[in-house]
Amino acid sequence: MYRNKFQSGFLPIYHSVGWKTMENWRIVAQNGHVKRLVDEDIKSYVCEIRGCNAVTTYMSCPDTQNKSLGITLPHLTIILKNLESPFYFEVEVRDEDGTKHRLKACSFNTKSNSGQFNCTMPLQLQNGWNRVHLDLQDFLNKGFSKIYRETLRVTLHASCRVRCVYFTDRQYTEDQTPEIYKLFPNQKPQNSKTN
């Protein structure tokens, strides 16, 4: 999808604000739902992925198995809300040798587990909204002693609310991040009071 396009800075693959927010995403919801709604905390549209079984309720980009993202930016950020239910996401990447690896982060695992091509790690979420950042180059280097080449697919499983999923060329500070990619956009910093 993005392999032949210039990639720099911020590259979103999902944002809950705008038209056609689910374009290029495959939606599967057995005994659950994937729907757009307004979150009461951030007063903005989000995508809620909720289901009885995280394996059978998810959204995946690209929307078909014969496509691949082809994103070479090594930093993945997901802005999501913890619904205090099991949640996990998967990222399928390719290394410099062309080998595919699947990275999986789970809120219900307490230990890391890795094989030759797969790695599962625990994901600790705070209550409410979270910014999850994954340095894919670092992760592939430490987990498999390989060099990251590209991301092929991202899949988000139940249960969570998602505001934004984007890739960057490096990790940006809050001040360097455009408003549209912030956890709480347009929020003024609170002034501290002194007596």
Coordinates of N, CA and C in Angstrom, one line a residue:
M1 N 0.8 -1.2 0.0 CA 0.0 0.0 0.0 C 0.8 1.3 0.0
Y2 N 1.9 1.3 0.9 CA 2.7 2.5 1.0 C 4.2 2.3 0.4
R3 N 4.5 1.1 -0.1 CA 5.8 0.8 -0.4 C 6.4 1.7 -1.5
N4 N 5.7 2.2 -2.4 CA 6.2 3.1 -3.5 C 5.9 4.5 -3.2
K5 N 5.5 4.9 -1.9 CA 5.3 6.2 -1.6 C 6.4 6.8 -0.6
F6 N 6.6 8.1 -0.7 CA 7.6 8.7 0.1 C 7.1 8.6 1.6
Q7 N 8.0 8.1 2.5 CA 7.6 8.0 3.9 C 8.5 8.8 4.8
S8 N 8.0 9.7 5.5 CA 8.8 10.5 6.4 C 7.8 11.1 7.5
G9 N 8.4 11.4 8.6 CA 7.6 12.1 9.7 C 6.5 11.2 10.2
F10 N 5.2 11.6 10.1 CA 4.1 10.9 10.6 C 3.3 10.3 9.5
L11 N 3.0 9.0 9.6 CA 2.2 8.3 8.6 C 1.1 7.5 9.3
P12 N -0.2 8.1 9.3 CA -1.3 7.4 9.9 C -1.9 6.3 9.1
I13 N -2.2 5.2 9.7 CA -3.0 4.1 9.0 C -4.4 4.1 9.5
Y14 N -4.7 4.7 10.7 CA -6.0 4.9 11.2 C -6.1 6.1 12.0
H15 N -7.2 6.9 11.8 CA -7.5 8.0 12.7 C -9.0 8.1 12.8
S16 N -9.5 8.2 14.0 CA -11.0 8.1 14.2 C -11.7 9.3 13.7
V17 N -11.0 10.4 13.5 CA -11.7 11.6 13.1 C -11.5 11.8 11.5
G18 N -12.6 12.0 10.9 CA -12.6 12.2 9.4 C -13.5 11.3 8.7
W19 N -13.5 11.3 7.4 CA -14.3 10.4 6.5 C -13.6 9.1 6.2
K20 N -14.3 8.1 6.0 CA -13.8 6.8 5.6 C -12.7 6.3 6.5
T21 N -12.9 6.4 7.8 CA -11.9 6.0 8.8 C -11.5 4.6 8.8
M22 N -12.4 3.7 8.3 CA -12.2 2.3 8.3 C -11.7 1.8 6.9
E23 N -11.5 2.7 6.0 CA -11.0 2.3 4.6 C -9.6 1.6 4.8
N24 N -9.5 0.5 4.1 CA -8.3 -0.3 4.1 C -8.2 -1.2 5.3
W25 N -9.2 -1.3 6.1 CA -9.2 -2.1 7.3 C -10.2 -3.3 7.1
R26 N -9.8 -4.5 7.5 CA -10.7 -5.6 7.5 C -11.3 -5.7 8.9
I27 N -12.7 -5.8 9.0 CA -13.4 -5.9 10.3 C -13.9 -7.3 10.4
V28 N -13.7 -7.9 11.6 CA -14.2 -9.2 12.0 C -14.8 -9.0 13.4
A29 N -16.1 -9.3 13.5 CA -16.7 -9.2 14.8 C -17.7 -10.3 15.1
Q30 N -17.2 -11.4 15.6 CA -18.0 -12.5 16.0 C -18.3 -12.4 17.5
N31 N -19.5 -12.4 17.9 CA -19.9 -12.2 19.3 C -19.3 -10.9 19.9
G32 N -19.4 -9.8 19.1 CA -18.9 -8.6 19.5 C -19.2 -7.5 18.5
H33 N -18.4 -6.4 18.5 CA -18.6 -5.3 17.5 C -17.4 -4.5 17.4
V34 N -17.3 -3.9 16.2 CA -16.3 -2.9 15.9 C -17.1 -1.7 15.3
K35 N -17.2 -0.6 16.1 CA -18.0 0.5 15.7 C -17.4 1.8 16.1
R36 N -17.9 2.9 15.5 CA -17.4 4.2 15.8 C -18.4 4.8 16.7
L37 N -17.9 5.5 17.8 CA -18.7 6.2 18.8 C -17.9 7.3 19.4
V38 N -18.6 8.1 20.2 CA -18.0 9.3 20.8 C -17.5 8.8 22.2
D39 N -16.3 9.0 22.5 CA -15.7 8.7 23.9 C -16.0 9.9 24.8
E40 N -16.6 9.6 26.0 CA -16.9 10.6 26.9 C -15.7 11.3 27.5
D41 N -14.6 10.7 27.6 CA -13.4 11.3 28.2 C -12.7 12.3 27.3
I42 N -12.6 12.0 26.1 CA -11.9 12.9 25.2 C -12.8 13.7 24.2
K43 N -14.1 13.4 24.3 CA -15.1 14.1 23.6 C -14.8 14.1 22.1
S44 N -14.5 12.9 21.6 CA -14.1 12.7 20.2 C -14.5 11.3 19.7
Y45 N -14.7 11.2 18.4 CA -15.0 9.9 17.8 C -13.8 9.0 18.0
V46 N -14.1 7.7 18.3 CA -13.1 6.7 18.4 C -13.7 5.4 17.8
C47 N -12.9 4.4 17.7 CA -13.4 3.1 17.2 C -13.3 2.1 18.4
E48 N -14.5 1.6 18.7 CA -14.5 0.6 19.8 C -14.5 -0.8 19.3
I49 N -13.6 -1.6 19.8 CA -13.4 -3.0 19.4 C -13.8 -3.8 20.7
R50 N -14.9 -4.5 20.7 CA -15.3 -5.1 21.9 C -15.9 -6.5 21.6
G51 N -15.5 -7.5 22.3 CA -16.1 -8.8 22.0 C -15.8 -9.8 23.1
C52 N -16.5 -10.9 23.1 CA -16.4 -12.0 24.1 C -15.0 -12.7 23.9
N53 N -14.5 -12.8 22.7 CA -13.3 -13.5 22.4 C -12.4 -12.6 21.6
A54 N -11.3 -12.2 22.1 CA -10.3 -11.3 21.4 C -9.8 -11.9 20.1
V55 N -9.8 -13.2 19.9 CA -9.3 -13.8 18.7 C -10.3 -13.6 17.6
T56 N -11.6 -13.5 17.9 CA -12.6 -13.5 16.8 C -13.2 -12.1 16.6
T57 N -12.7 -11.1 17.3 CA -13.2 -9.7 17.1 C -12.0 -8.8 17.0
Y58 N -11.8 -8.3 15.8 CA -10.6 -7.5 15.5 C -10.7 -6.6 14.3
M59 N -9.8 -5.7 14.1 CA -9.6 -4.9 12.8 C -8.2 -5.1 12.4
S60 N -8.0 -5.3 11.1 CA -6.7 -5.6 10.5 C -6.4 -4.7 9.3
C61 N -5.2 -4.2 9.2 CA -4.9 -3.4 8.0 C -3.6 -4.0 7.4
P62 N -3.6 -4.2 6.1 CA -4.6 -4.0 5.1 C -5.8 -4.9 5.2
D63 N -6.8 -4.6 4.3 CA -8.1 -5.3 4.4 C -8.1 -6.7 3.8
T64 N -7.1 -7.1 3.0 CA -7.0 -8.4 2.4 C -5.6 -9.0 2.7
Q65 N -5.6 -10.3 2.6 CA -4.3 -11.1 2.9 C -3.3 -10.9 1.8
N66 N -3.7 -10.6 0.6 CA -2.8 -10.4 -0.5 C -2.1 -9.1 -0.6
K67 N -2.5 -8.1 0.3 CA -1.9 -6.8 0.3 C -0.9 -6.7 1.5
S68 N 0.0 -5.8 1.4 CA 0.8 -5.5 2.6 C 1.0 -4.0 2.7
L69 N 1.3 -3.5 4.0 CA 1.4 -2.1 4.2 C 2.7 -1.6 3.5
G70 N 3.8 -2.3 3.6 CA 5.0 -1.8 3.0 C 5.5 -0.5 3.7
I71 N 5.3 -0.4 5.0 CA 5.7 0.8 5.7 C 7.2 0.6 6.2
T72 N 8.1 1.5 5.9 CA 9.5 1.4 6.4 C 9.8 2.2 7.6
L73 N 8.9 3.0 8.0 CA 9.1 3.8 9.3 C 9.1 2.9 10.5
P74 N 10.1 3.0 11.3 CA 10.3 1.9 12.4 C 9.6 2.2 13.7
H75 N 8.9 3.3 13.9 CA 8.2 3.5 15.1 C 6.7 3.5 15.0
L76 N 6.1 2.6 15.7 CA 4.6 2.5 15.7 C 4.0 3.0 17.0
T77 N 3.0 3.9 16.9 CA 2.3 4.4 18.0 C 0.8 4.1 17.9
I78 N 0.2 3.7 19.0 CA -1.3 3.4 19.0 C -1.8 4.2 20.2
I79 N -2.8 5.0 20.0 CA -3.5 5.7 21.0 C -4.8 4.9 21.3
L80 N -4.9 4.3 22.5 CA -6.0 3.5 22.8 C -6.5 3.6 24.2
K81 N -7.7 3.2 24.5 CA -8.3 3.3 25.8 C -8.4 1.9 26.3
N82 N -7.9 1.7 27.5 CA -8.0 0.4 28.3 C -9.5 0.2 28.7
L83 N -10.2 -0.8 28.2 CA -11.5 -1.1 28.7 C -11.6 -2.2 29.8
E84 N -10.4 -2.5 30.3 CA -10.2 -3.4 31.4 C -10.8 -4.8 31.1
S85 N -10.5 -5.2 29.8 CA -10.8 -6.5 29.3 C -9.6 -7.0 28.5
P86 N -9.5 -8.3 28.3 CA -8.3 -8.7 27.5 C -8.2 -8.0 26.2
F87 N -7.0 -7.6 25.8 CA -6.7 -6.9 24.6 C -5.3 -7.3 24.1
Y88 N -5.1 -7.4 22.8 CA -3.8 -7.6 22.3 C -3.7 -7.0 20.9
F89 N -2.5 -6.7 20.4 CA -2.3 -6.3 19.0 C -1.1 -7.1 18.5
E90 N -1.2 -7.2 17.1 CA -0.1 -7.9 16.4 C 0.5 -7.1 15.3
V91 N 1.8 -7.2 15.1 CA 2.4 -6.4 14.1 C 3.3 -7.5 13.3
E92 N 3.0 -7.6 12.0 CA 3.8 -8.5 11.2 C 4.8 -7.6 10.4
V93 N 6.1 -8.0 10.6 CA 7.2 -7.3 10.0 C 8.1 -8.2 9.1
R94 N 8.9 -7.5 8.3 CA 9.9 -8.3 7.5 C 11.2 -7.8 7.8
D95 N 12.2 -8.7 8.0 CA 13.6 -8.2 8.3 C 14.4 -8.1 7.0
E96 N 15.7 -7.8 7.1 CA 16.5 -7.5 5.9 C 16.7 -8.7 5.0
D97 N 16.5 -9.9 5.6 CA 16.6 -11.1 4.8 C 15.3 -11.5 4.1
G98 N 14.3 -10.7 4.3 CA 13.0 -11.1 3.8 C 12.1 -12.0 4.6
T99 N 12.6 -12.4 5.8 CA 11.9 -13.2 6.7 C 10.8 -12.5 7.5
K100 N 9.7 -13.1 7.6 CA 8.5 -12.4 8.3 C 8.6 -12.8 9.8
H101 N 8.3 -11.8 10.6 CA 8.2 -12.0 12.1 C 6.9 -11.4 12.6
R102 N 6.3 -12.1 13.6 CA 5.1 -11.6 14.2 C 5.4 -11.2 15.6
L103 N 5.1 -9.9 15.9 CA 5.3 -9.3 17.2 C 3.9 -9.2 17.8
K104 N 3.7 -9.7 19.0 CA 2.4 -9.6 19.7 C 2.5 -9.1 21.1
A105 N 1.7 -8.1 21.4 CA 1.7 -7.5 22.8 C 0.3 -7.7 23.4
C106 N 0.3 -8.3 24.6 CA -1.0 -8.8 25.2 C -1.1 -8.2 26.6
S107 N -2.3 -7.7 26.9 CA -2.6 -7.2 28.2 C -2.8 -8.3 29.2
F108 N -3.0 -9.5 28.8 CA -3.3 -10.6 29.7 C -2.1 -11.6 29.9
N109 N -1.0 -11.3 29.3 CA 0.3 -12.0 29.6 C 1.2 -11.3 30.6
T110 N 1.9 -12.1 31.4 CA 2.8 -11.5 32.3 C 4.3 -11.8 32.0
K111 N 4.5 -12.7 31.0 CA 5.8 -13.0 30.6 C 6.0 -13.0 29.1
S112 N 7.2 -12.7 28.7 CA 7.6 -12.7 27.3 C 7.8 -14.1 26.8
N113 N 7.5 -14.4 25.6 CA 7.7 -15.7 25.0 C 8.1 -15.5 23.6
S114 N 9.2 -16.2 23.1 CA 9.6 -16.0 21.8 C 10.0 -17.3 21.1
G115 N 9.8 -17.4 19.8 CA 10.2 -18.5 19.0 C 11.1 -18.0 17.9
Q116 N 11.2 -18.8 16.9 CA 12.1 -18.5 15.8 C 11.6 -17.3 15.0
F117 N 10.2 -17.2 14.8 CA 9.6 -16.1 14.0 C 8.6 -15.3 14.8
N118 N 8.2 -15.7 16.0 CA 7.2 -15.0 16.7 C 7.7 -14.6 18.1
C119 N 7.2 -13.5 18.6 CA 7.5 -13.0 19.9 C 6.2 -12.4 20.6
T120 N 6.0 -12.8 21.8 CA 4.8 -12.3 22.5 C 5.4 -11.6 23.8
M121 N 4.9 -10.4 24.0 CA 5.3 -9.6 25.2 C 4.1 -9.1 26.0
P122 N 4.3 -8.9 27.3 CA 3.2 -8.4 28.1 C 3.0 -6.9 27.8
L123 N 1.8 -6.4 27.9 CA 1.5 -5.1 27.7 C 0.7 -4.5 28.9
Q124 N 1.4 -3.6 29.6 CA 0.8 -3.1 30.8 C 0.1 -1.7 30.5
L125 N -1.2 -1.7 30.6 CA -1.9 -0.5 30.3 C -2.4 0.2 31.6
Q126 N -2.4 1.5 31.6 CA -3.0 2.3 32.7 C -4.5 2.3 32.5
N127 N -5.2 2.7 33.5 CA -6.7 2.9 33.4 C -6.9 4.1 32.4
G128 N -7.9 4.0 31.6 CA -8.2 5.1 30.7 C -7.3 5.1 29.4
W129 N -7.0 6.3 28.9 CA -6.3 6.4 27.7 C -4.8 6.2 27.8
N130 N -4.2 5.5 26.8 CA -2.8 5.2 26.8 C -2.2 5.5 25.4
R131 N -0.9 5.8 25.4 CA -0.1 5.9 24.2 C 0.9 4.7 24.2
V132 N 0.7 3.8 23.3 CA 1.6 2.7 23.2 C 2.6 2.9 22.1
H133 N 3.8 2.9 22.4 CA 4.9 3.1 21.4 C 5.7 1.9 21.3
L134 N 6.0 1.5 20.1 CA 6.9 0.3 19.8 C 7.9 0.7 18.8
D135 N 9.2 0.5 19.2 CA 10.3 0.8 18.3 C 10.6 -0.6 17.6
L136 N 10.1 -0.7 16.4 CA 10.2 -2.0 15.7 C 11.6 -2.4 15.4
Q137 N 12.5 -1.5 15.1 CA 13.9 -1.8 14.8 C 14.6 -2.4 16.0
D138 N 14.4 -1.7 17.2 CA 15.0 -2.1 18.4 C 14.4 -3.5 18.8
F139 N 13.1 -3.7 18.7 CA 12.5 -4.9 19.1 C 13.0 -6.1 18.2
L140 N 13.1 -5.9 16.9 CA 13.6 -6.9 16.0 C 15.0 -7.2 16.2
N141 N 15.8 -6.2 16.5 CA 17.2 -6.4 16.8 C 17.4 -7.2 18.1
K142 N 16.7 -6.8 19.2 CA 16.9 -7.5 20.5 C 16.2 -8.9 20.4
G143 N 15.1 -9.1 19.8 CA 14.4 -10.3 19.8 C 14.9 -11.4 18.8
F144 N 15.4 -10.9 17.7 CA 15.8 -11.8 16.6 C 17.2 -11.6 16.1
S145 N 17.9 -10.5 16.6 CA 19.2 -10.1 16.0 C 19.1 -9.8 14.5
K146 N 18.0 -9.2 14.1 CA 17.8 -8.9 12.7 C 17.6 -7.4 12.6
I147 N 17.7 -6.9 11.3 CA 17.5 -5.5 11.0 C 16.1 -5.3 10.4
Y148 N 15.3 -4.4 10.9 CA 13.9 -4.1 10.4 C 14.0 -3.6 9.0
R149 N 13.1 -4.1 8.1 CA 13.0 -3.5 6.8 C 11.6 -2.9 6.6
E150 N 10.5 -3.6 7.0 CA 9.2 -3.0 6.7 C 8.1 -3.7 7.6
T151 N 7.0 -2.9 7.8 CA 5.8 -3.5 8.4 C 4.8 -3.9 7.3
L152 N 4.3 -5.1 7.5 CA 3.4 -5.7 6.5 C 1.9 -5.6 6.9
R153 N 1.7 -5.7 8.2 CA 0.3 -5.7 8.7 C 0.2 -5.4 10.2
V154 N -0.9 -4.7 10.6 CA -1.2 -4.4 12.0 C -2.6 -4.9 12.2
T155 N -2.8 -5.6 13.3 CA -4.1 -6.1 13.7 C -4.3 -5.7 15.2
L156 N -5.5 -5.1 15.4 CA -5.9 -4.8 16.8 C -7.1 -5.6 17.2
H157 N -7.0 -6.3 18.3 CA -8.0 -7.3 18.8 C -8.8 -6.7 20.0
A158 N -10.0 -7.2 20.2 CA -10.8 -6.8 21.3 C -10.1 -7.0 22.7
S159 N -10.3 -6.2 23.6 CA -11.3 -5.1 23.7 C -10.6 -3.8 24.0
C160 N -10.9 -2.7 23.2 CA -10.2 -1.4 23.5 C -11.0 -0.4 22.7
R161 N -10.7 0.8 22.9 CA -11.1 1.9 22.0 C -9.8 2.5 21.4
V162 N -9.9 2.8 20.1 CA -8.7 3.3 19.4 C -9.0 4.7 18.8
R163 N -8.1 5.6 19.1 CA -8.2 7.0 18.5 C -7.3 7.1 17.2
C164 N -6.1 6.5 17.3 CA -5.1 6.7 16.2 C -4.1 5.6 16.2
V165 N -3.7 5.3 15.0 CA -2.6 4.3 14.8 C -1.7 5.0 13.7
Y166 N -0.4 5.2 14.1 CA 0.5 5.8 13.1 C 1.9 5.4 13.3
F167 N 2.7 5.6 12.2 CA 4.1 5.3 12.1 C 4.9 6.6 12.1
T168 N 6.1 6.6 12.6 CA 7.0 7.7 12.5 C 8.4 7.2 12.2
D169 N 9.2 8.2 11.7 CA 10.6 7.9 11.4 C 11.5 7.8 12.7
R170 N 11.0 8.4 13.8 CA 11.7 8.4 15.1 C 10.7 8.7 16.2
Q171 N 11.1 8.6 17.4 CA 10.1 8.9 18.5 C 10.1 10.4 18.7
Y172 N 8.9 10.9 18.7 CA 8.8 12.4 18.9 C 8.3 12.7 20.3
T173 N 8.7 13.9 20.8 CA 8.2 14.3 22.1 C 6.8 14.9 21.9
E174 N 6.1 15.1 23.0 CA 4.7 15.6 23.0 C 4.7 17.0 22.3
D175 N 5.7 17.8 22.5 CA 5.8 19.2 21.9 C 6.1 19.1 20.4
Q176 N 6.7 18.0 19.9 CA 7.0 17.9 18.5 C 5.9 17.2 17.7
T177 N 4.9 16.7 18.5 CA 3.8 15.9 17.9 C 2.7 16.8 17.4
P178 N 2.3 16.7 16.1 CA 1.1 17.6 15.7 C -0.1 17.3 16.5
E179 N -1.0 18.3 16.7 CA -2.2 18.2 17.5 C -3.0 16.9 17.2
I180 N -3.2 16.6 15.9 CA -4.0 15.5 15.5 C -3.6 14.2 16.0
Y181 N -2.3 14.1 16.3 CA -1.7 12.8 16.8 C -1.6 12.8 18.3
K182 N -2.0 13.8 19.0 CA -1.8 13.8 20.5 C -3.0 13.1 21.2
L183 N -2.7 12.6 22.4 CA -3.7 11.9 23.2 C -4.9 12.8 23.5
F184 N -4.6 14.0 23.9 CA -5.6 15.0 24.2 C -5.3 16.2 23.4
P185 N -5.8 16.3 22.1 CA -5.5 17.4 21.3 C -6.1 18.7 21.8
N186 N -5.4 19.8 21.5 CA -5.9 21.2 21.8 C -6.1 21.4 23.3
Q187 N -5.5 20.6 24.2 CA -5.6 20.7 25.6 C -4.5 21.7 26.1
K188 N -4.9 22.7 26.8 CA -4.0 23.6 27.3 C -3.4 23.1 28.6
P189 N -2.1 23.3 28.8 CA -1.5 22.7 30.0 C -2.1 23.4 31.3
Q190 N -2.3 22.7 32.3 CA -2.8 23.2 33.5 C -1.8 24.0 34.2
N191 N -2.1 25.2 34.7 CA -1.2 26.1 35.4 C -1.1 25.6 36.9
S192 N 0.1 25.5 37.4 CA 0.2 25.1 38.8 C 0.0 26.4 39.7
K193 N -0.6 26.1 40.9 CA -0.9 27.2 41.8 C 0.1 27.2 42.9
T194 N 0.5 28.4 43.3 CA 1.4 28.5 44.5 C 0.8 29.4 45.5
N195 N 1.0 29.2 46.7 CA 0.5 30.1 47.8 C 1.5 31.1 48.2

